[in-house]
CSV table of C-alpha atoms in Angstrom, one decimal:
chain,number,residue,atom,x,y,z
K,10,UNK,CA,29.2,25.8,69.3
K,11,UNK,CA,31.4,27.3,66.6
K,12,UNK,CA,31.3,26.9,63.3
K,13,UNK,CA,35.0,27.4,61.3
K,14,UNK,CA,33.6,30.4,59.6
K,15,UNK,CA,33.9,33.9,60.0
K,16,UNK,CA,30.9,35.8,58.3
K,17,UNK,CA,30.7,37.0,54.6
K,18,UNK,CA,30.5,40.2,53.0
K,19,UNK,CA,27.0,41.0,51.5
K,20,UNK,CA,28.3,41.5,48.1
K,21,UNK,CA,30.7,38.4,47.7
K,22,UNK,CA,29.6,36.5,44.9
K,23,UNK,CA,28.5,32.6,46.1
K,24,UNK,CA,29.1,30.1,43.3
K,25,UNK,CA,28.1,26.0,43.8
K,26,UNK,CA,31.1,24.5,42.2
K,27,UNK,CA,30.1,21.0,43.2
K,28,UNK,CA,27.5,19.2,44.9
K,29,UNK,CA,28.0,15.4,45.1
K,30,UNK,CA,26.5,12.7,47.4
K,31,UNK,CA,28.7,12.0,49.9
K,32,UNK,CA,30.5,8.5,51.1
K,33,UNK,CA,27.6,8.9,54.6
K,34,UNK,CA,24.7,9.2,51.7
K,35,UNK,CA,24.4,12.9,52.4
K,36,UNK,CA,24.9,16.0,50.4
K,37,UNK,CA,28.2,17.3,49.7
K,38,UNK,CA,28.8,20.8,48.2
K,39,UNK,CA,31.8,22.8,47.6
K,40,UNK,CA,31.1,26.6,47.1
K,41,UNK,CA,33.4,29.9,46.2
K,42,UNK,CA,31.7,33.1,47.9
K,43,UNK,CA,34.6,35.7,47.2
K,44,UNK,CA,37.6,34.3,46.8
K,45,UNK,CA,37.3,31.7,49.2
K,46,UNK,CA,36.1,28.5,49.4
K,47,UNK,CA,33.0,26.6,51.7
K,48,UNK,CA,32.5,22.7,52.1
K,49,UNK,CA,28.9,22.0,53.0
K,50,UNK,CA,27.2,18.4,54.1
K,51,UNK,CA,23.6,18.0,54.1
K,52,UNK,CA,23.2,21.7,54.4
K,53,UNK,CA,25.5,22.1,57.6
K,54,UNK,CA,28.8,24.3,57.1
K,55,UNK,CA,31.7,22.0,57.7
K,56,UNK,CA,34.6,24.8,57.1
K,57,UNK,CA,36.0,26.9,54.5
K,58,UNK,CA,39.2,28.9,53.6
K,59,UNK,CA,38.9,31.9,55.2
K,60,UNK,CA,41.3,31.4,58.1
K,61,UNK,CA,42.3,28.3,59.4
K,62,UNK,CA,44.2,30.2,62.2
K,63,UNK,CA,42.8,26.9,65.3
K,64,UNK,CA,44.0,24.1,63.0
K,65,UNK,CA,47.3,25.4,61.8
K,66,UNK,CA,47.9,26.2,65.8
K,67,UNK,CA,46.9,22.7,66.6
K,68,UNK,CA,49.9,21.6,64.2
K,69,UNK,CA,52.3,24.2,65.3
K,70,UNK,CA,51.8,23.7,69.1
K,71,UNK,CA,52.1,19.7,68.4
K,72,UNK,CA,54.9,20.0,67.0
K,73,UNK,CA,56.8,22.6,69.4
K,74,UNK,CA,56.1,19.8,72.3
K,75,UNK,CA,58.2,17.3,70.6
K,76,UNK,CA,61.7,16.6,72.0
K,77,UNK,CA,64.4,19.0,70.7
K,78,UNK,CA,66.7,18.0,68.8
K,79,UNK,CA,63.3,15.6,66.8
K,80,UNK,CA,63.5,16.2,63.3
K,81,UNK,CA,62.4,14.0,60.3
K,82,UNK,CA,59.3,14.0,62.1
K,83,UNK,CA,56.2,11.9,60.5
K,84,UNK,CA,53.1,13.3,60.8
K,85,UNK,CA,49.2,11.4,60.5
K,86,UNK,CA,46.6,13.9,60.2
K,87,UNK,CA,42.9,12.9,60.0
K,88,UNK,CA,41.1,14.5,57.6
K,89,UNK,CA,42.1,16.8,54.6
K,90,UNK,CA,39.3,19.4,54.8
K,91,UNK,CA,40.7,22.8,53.0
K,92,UNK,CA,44.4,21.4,53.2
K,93,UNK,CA,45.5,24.0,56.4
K,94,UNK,CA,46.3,21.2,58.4
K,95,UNK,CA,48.6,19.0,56.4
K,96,UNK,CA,50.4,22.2,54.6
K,97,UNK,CA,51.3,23.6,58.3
K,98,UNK,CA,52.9,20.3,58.9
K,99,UNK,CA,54.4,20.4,55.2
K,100,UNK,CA,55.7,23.8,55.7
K,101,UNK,CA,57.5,22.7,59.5
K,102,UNK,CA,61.5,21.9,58.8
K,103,UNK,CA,61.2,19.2,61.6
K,104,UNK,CA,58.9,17.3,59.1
K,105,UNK,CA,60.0,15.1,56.8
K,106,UNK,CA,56.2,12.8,56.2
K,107,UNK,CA,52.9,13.7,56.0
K,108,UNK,CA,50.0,11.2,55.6
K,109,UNK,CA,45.8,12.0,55.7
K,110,UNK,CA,43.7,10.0,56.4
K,111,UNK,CA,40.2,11.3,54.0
K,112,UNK,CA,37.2,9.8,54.0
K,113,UNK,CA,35.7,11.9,51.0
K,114,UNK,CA,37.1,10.6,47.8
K,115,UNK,CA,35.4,14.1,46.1
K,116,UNK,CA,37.1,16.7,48.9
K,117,UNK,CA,40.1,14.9,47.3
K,118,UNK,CA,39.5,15.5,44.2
K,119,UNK,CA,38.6,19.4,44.4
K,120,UNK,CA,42.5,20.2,45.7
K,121,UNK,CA,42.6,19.0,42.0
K,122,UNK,CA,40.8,21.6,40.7
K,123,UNK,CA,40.3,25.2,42.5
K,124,UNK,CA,40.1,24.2,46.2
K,125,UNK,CA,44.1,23.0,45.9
K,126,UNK,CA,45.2,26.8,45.8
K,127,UNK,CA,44.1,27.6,49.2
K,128,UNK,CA,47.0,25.0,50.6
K,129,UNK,CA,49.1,24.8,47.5
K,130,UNK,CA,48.4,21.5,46.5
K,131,UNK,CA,49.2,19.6,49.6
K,132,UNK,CA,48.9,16.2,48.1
K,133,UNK,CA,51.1,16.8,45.4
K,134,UNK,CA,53.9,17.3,47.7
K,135,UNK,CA,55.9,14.1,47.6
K,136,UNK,CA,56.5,14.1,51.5
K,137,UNK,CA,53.0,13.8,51.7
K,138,UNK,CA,50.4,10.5,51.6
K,139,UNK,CA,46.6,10.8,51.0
K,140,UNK,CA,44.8,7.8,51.9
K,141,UNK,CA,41.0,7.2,51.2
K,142,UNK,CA,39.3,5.9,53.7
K,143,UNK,CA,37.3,5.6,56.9
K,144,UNK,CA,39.7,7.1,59.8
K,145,UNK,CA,38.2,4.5,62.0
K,146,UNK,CA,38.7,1.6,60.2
K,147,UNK,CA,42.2,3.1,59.1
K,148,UNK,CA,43.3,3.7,62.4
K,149,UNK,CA,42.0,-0.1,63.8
K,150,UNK,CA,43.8,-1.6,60.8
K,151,UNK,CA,46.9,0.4,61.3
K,152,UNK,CA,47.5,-0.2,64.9
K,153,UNK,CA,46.4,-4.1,64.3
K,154,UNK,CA,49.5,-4.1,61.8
K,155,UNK,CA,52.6,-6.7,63.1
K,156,UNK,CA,55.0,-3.5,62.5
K,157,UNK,CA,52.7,-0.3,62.7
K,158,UNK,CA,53.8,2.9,61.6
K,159,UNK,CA,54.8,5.3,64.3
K,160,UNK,CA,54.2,9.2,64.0
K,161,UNK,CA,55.4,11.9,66.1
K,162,UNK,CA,52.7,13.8,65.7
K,163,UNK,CA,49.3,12.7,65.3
K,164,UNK,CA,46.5,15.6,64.4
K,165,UNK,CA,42.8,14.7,64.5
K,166,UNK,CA,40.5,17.2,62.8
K,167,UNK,CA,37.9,15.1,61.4
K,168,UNK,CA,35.3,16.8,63.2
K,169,UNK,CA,33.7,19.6,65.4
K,170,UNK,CA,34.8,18.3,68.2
K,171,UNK,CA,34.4,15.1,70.3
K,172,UNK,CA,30.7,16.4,71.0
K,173,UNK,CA,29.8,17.1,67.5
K,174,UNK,CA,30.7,14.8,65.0
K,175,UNK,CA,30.4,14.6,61.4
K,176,UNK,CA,29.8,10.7,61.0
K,177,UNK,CA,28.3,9.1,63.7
K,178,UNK,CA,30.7,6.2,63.8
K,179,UNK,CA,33.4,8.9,64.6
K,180,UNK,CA,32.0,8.7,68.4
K,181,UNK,CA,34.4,6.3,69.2
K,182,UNK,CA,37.7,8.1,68.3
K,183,UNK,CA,37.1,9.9,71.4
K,184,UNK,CA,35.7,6.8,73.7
K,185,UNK,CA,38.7,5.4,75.8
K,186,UNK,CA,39.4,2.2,73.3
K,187,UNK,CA,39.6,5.0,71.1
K,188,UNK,CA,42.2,6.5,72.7
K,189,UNK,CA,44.0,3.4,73.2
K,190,UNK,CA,44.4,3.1,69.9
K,191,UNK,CA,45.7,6.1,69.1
K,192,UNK,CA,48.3,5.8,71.5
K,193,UNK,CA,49.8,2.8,70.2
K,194,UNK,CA,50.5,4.5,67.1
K,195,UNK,CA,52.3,7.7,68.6
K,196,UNK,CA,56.4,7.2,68.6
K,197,UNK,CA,58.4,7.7,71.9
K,198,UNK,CA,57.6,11.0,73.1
K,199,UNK,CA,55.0,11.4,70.1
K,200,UNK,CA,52.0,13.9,70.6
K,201,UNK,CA,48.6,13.0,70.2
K,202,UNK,CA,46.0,16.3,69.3
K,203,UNK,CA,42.6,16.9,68.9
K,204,UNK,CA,40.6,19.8,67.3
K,205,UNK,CA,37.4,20.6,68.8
K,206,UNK,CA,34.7,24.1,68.1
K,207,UNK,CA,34.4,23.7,72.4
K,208,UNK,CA,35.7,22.7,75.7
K,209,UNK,CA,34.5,19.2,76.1
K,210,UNK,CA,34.9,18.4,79.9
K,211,UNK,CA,34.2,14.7,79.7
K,212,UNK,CA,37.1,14.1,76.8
K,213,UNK,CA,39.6,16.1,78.6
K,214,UNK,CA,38.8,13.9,81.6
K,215,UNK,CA,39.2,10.6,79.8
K,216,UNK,CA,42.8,11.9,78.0
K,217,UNK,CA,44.1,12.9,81.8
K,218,UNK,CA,43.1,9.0,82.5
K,219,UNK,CA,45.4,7.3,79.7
K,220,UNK,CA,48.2,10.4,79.7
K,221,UNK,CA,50.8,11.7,82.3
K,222,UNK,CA,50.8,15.3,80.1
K,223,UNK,CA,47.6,16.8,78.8
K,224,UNK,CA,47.7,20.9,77.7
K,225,UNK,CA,44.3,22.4,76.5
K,226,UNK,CA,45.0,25.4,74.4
K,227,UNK,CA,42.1,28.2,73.8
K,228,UNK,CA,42.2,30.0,70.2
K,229,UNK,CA,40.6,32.9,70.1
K,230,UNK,CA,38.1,33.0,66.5
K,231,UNK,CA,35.9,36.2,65.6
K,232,UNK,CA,32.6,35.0,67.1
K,233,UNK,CA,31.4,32.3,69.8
K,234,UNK,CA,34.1,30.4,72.6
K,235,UNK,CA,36.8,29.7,71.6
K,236,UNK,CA,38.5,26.7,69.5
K,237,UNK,CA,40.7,24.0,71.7
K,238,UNK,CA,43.1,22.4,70.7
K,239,UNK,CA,44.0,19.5,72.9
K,240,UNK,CA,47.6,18.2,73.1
K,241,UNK,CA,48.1,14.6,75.0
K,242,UNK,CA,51.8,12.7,75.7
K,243,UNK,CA,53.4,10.5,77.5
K,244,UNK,CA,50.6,7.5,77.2
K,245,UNK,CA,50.5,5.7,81.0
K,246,UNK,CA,51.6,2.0,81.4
């Protein structure tokens, strides 16, 4: 499997900025090696700022399948990360809302401090919402809601894929109630996508089963297979 890293220069300079236990109990460390910036649980490379090239294409390419003519587009991204994700989305003129969904109240707080520049501060833009929480529970409550919230665009990258998650309870974004879920918060026409390190056979399967249009798209990264994105619409009755 890939990792979202691609390989450091023997005579970068690594600096532990922060290490914090995390919401899961585990170890959470930011680092600078260079000029860029690492996020580390429990001793396992989560991602850094190095590229980001797979996550601002899972944005893009969501967006691009939207109706023409949509604009004023809301967006729901889980997870914050490094910020790539939500400042693609920030950055798009059909866009006019952003909300992330983190579960790491201390990856908020570093785009306070240092780790912000690498995405300008997304959640200081005013378009843009940060919420604090579980994206499970988020998700269950919001689509449980009398009126719920519609986005055009949803983004899940809240973990390695639907193979390799980071919190165990994160299995069932990618079961088929799951799914469900998710679809009842996507707007007419919406796009729902998924960021994954592989190919996961099984998930694409169970996406073709609850959506008339499914797209897989390979990006290509400096080492290992490639990243998919996968891109689902038009949820089936």
């Amino acid at each position: 499997m890939n990792q979202r890293t691609r390989g450091l220069a023997p005579e970068e300079e690594t600096v532990t900025l922060a290490r914090v236990t995390g919401e899961t109990g585990g170890d959470l460390v930011l680092r600078r090696v260079g000029a860029h910036y690492e996020i580390y649980s429990n001793g396992v490379f989560l991602m850094d700022t190095r590229d980001g090239t797979s996550e601002r294409e899972m944005v893009r390419a969501s967006l691009a399948a939207l109706p023409k003519g949509r604009s004023h587009a809301r967006v729901l991204i889980g997870g914050l990360g490094v910020g790539f994700s939500a400042r693609e989305a920030l950055d798009h003129p059909r866009v006019s809302r952003v909300d992330v969904v983190e579960l790491e109240p201390q990856v908020i707080a570093w785009h306070d401090d240092e780790l912000g520049e690498a995405a300008d501060h997304v959640h200081r833009d005013p378009r843009c919402r940060v919420y604090n929480a579980d994206i499970v529970a988020w998700l269950a409550e919001a689509a449980s809601a009398a009126e719920p919230v519609l986005y055009d665009v949803i983004c899940l990258d809240t973990d390695n894929g639907p193979d390799w998650t980071v919190v165990e309870n994160n299995d069932r974004l990618y079961e088929a109630a799951g799914i469900e879920r998710l679809s009842r918060l996507m707007a007419p026409e919406g796009v729902l996508a998924f960021w994954s390190a592989n190919a996961v056979d099984a998930f694409e399967g169970l996406l073709r089963d609850r959506f008339t249009s499914v797209e897989v798209v390979e990006v290509v990264v400096a080492r290992g297979v490639p990243d998919v994105v996968y891109l689902a619409s038009d949820p089936r009755n």
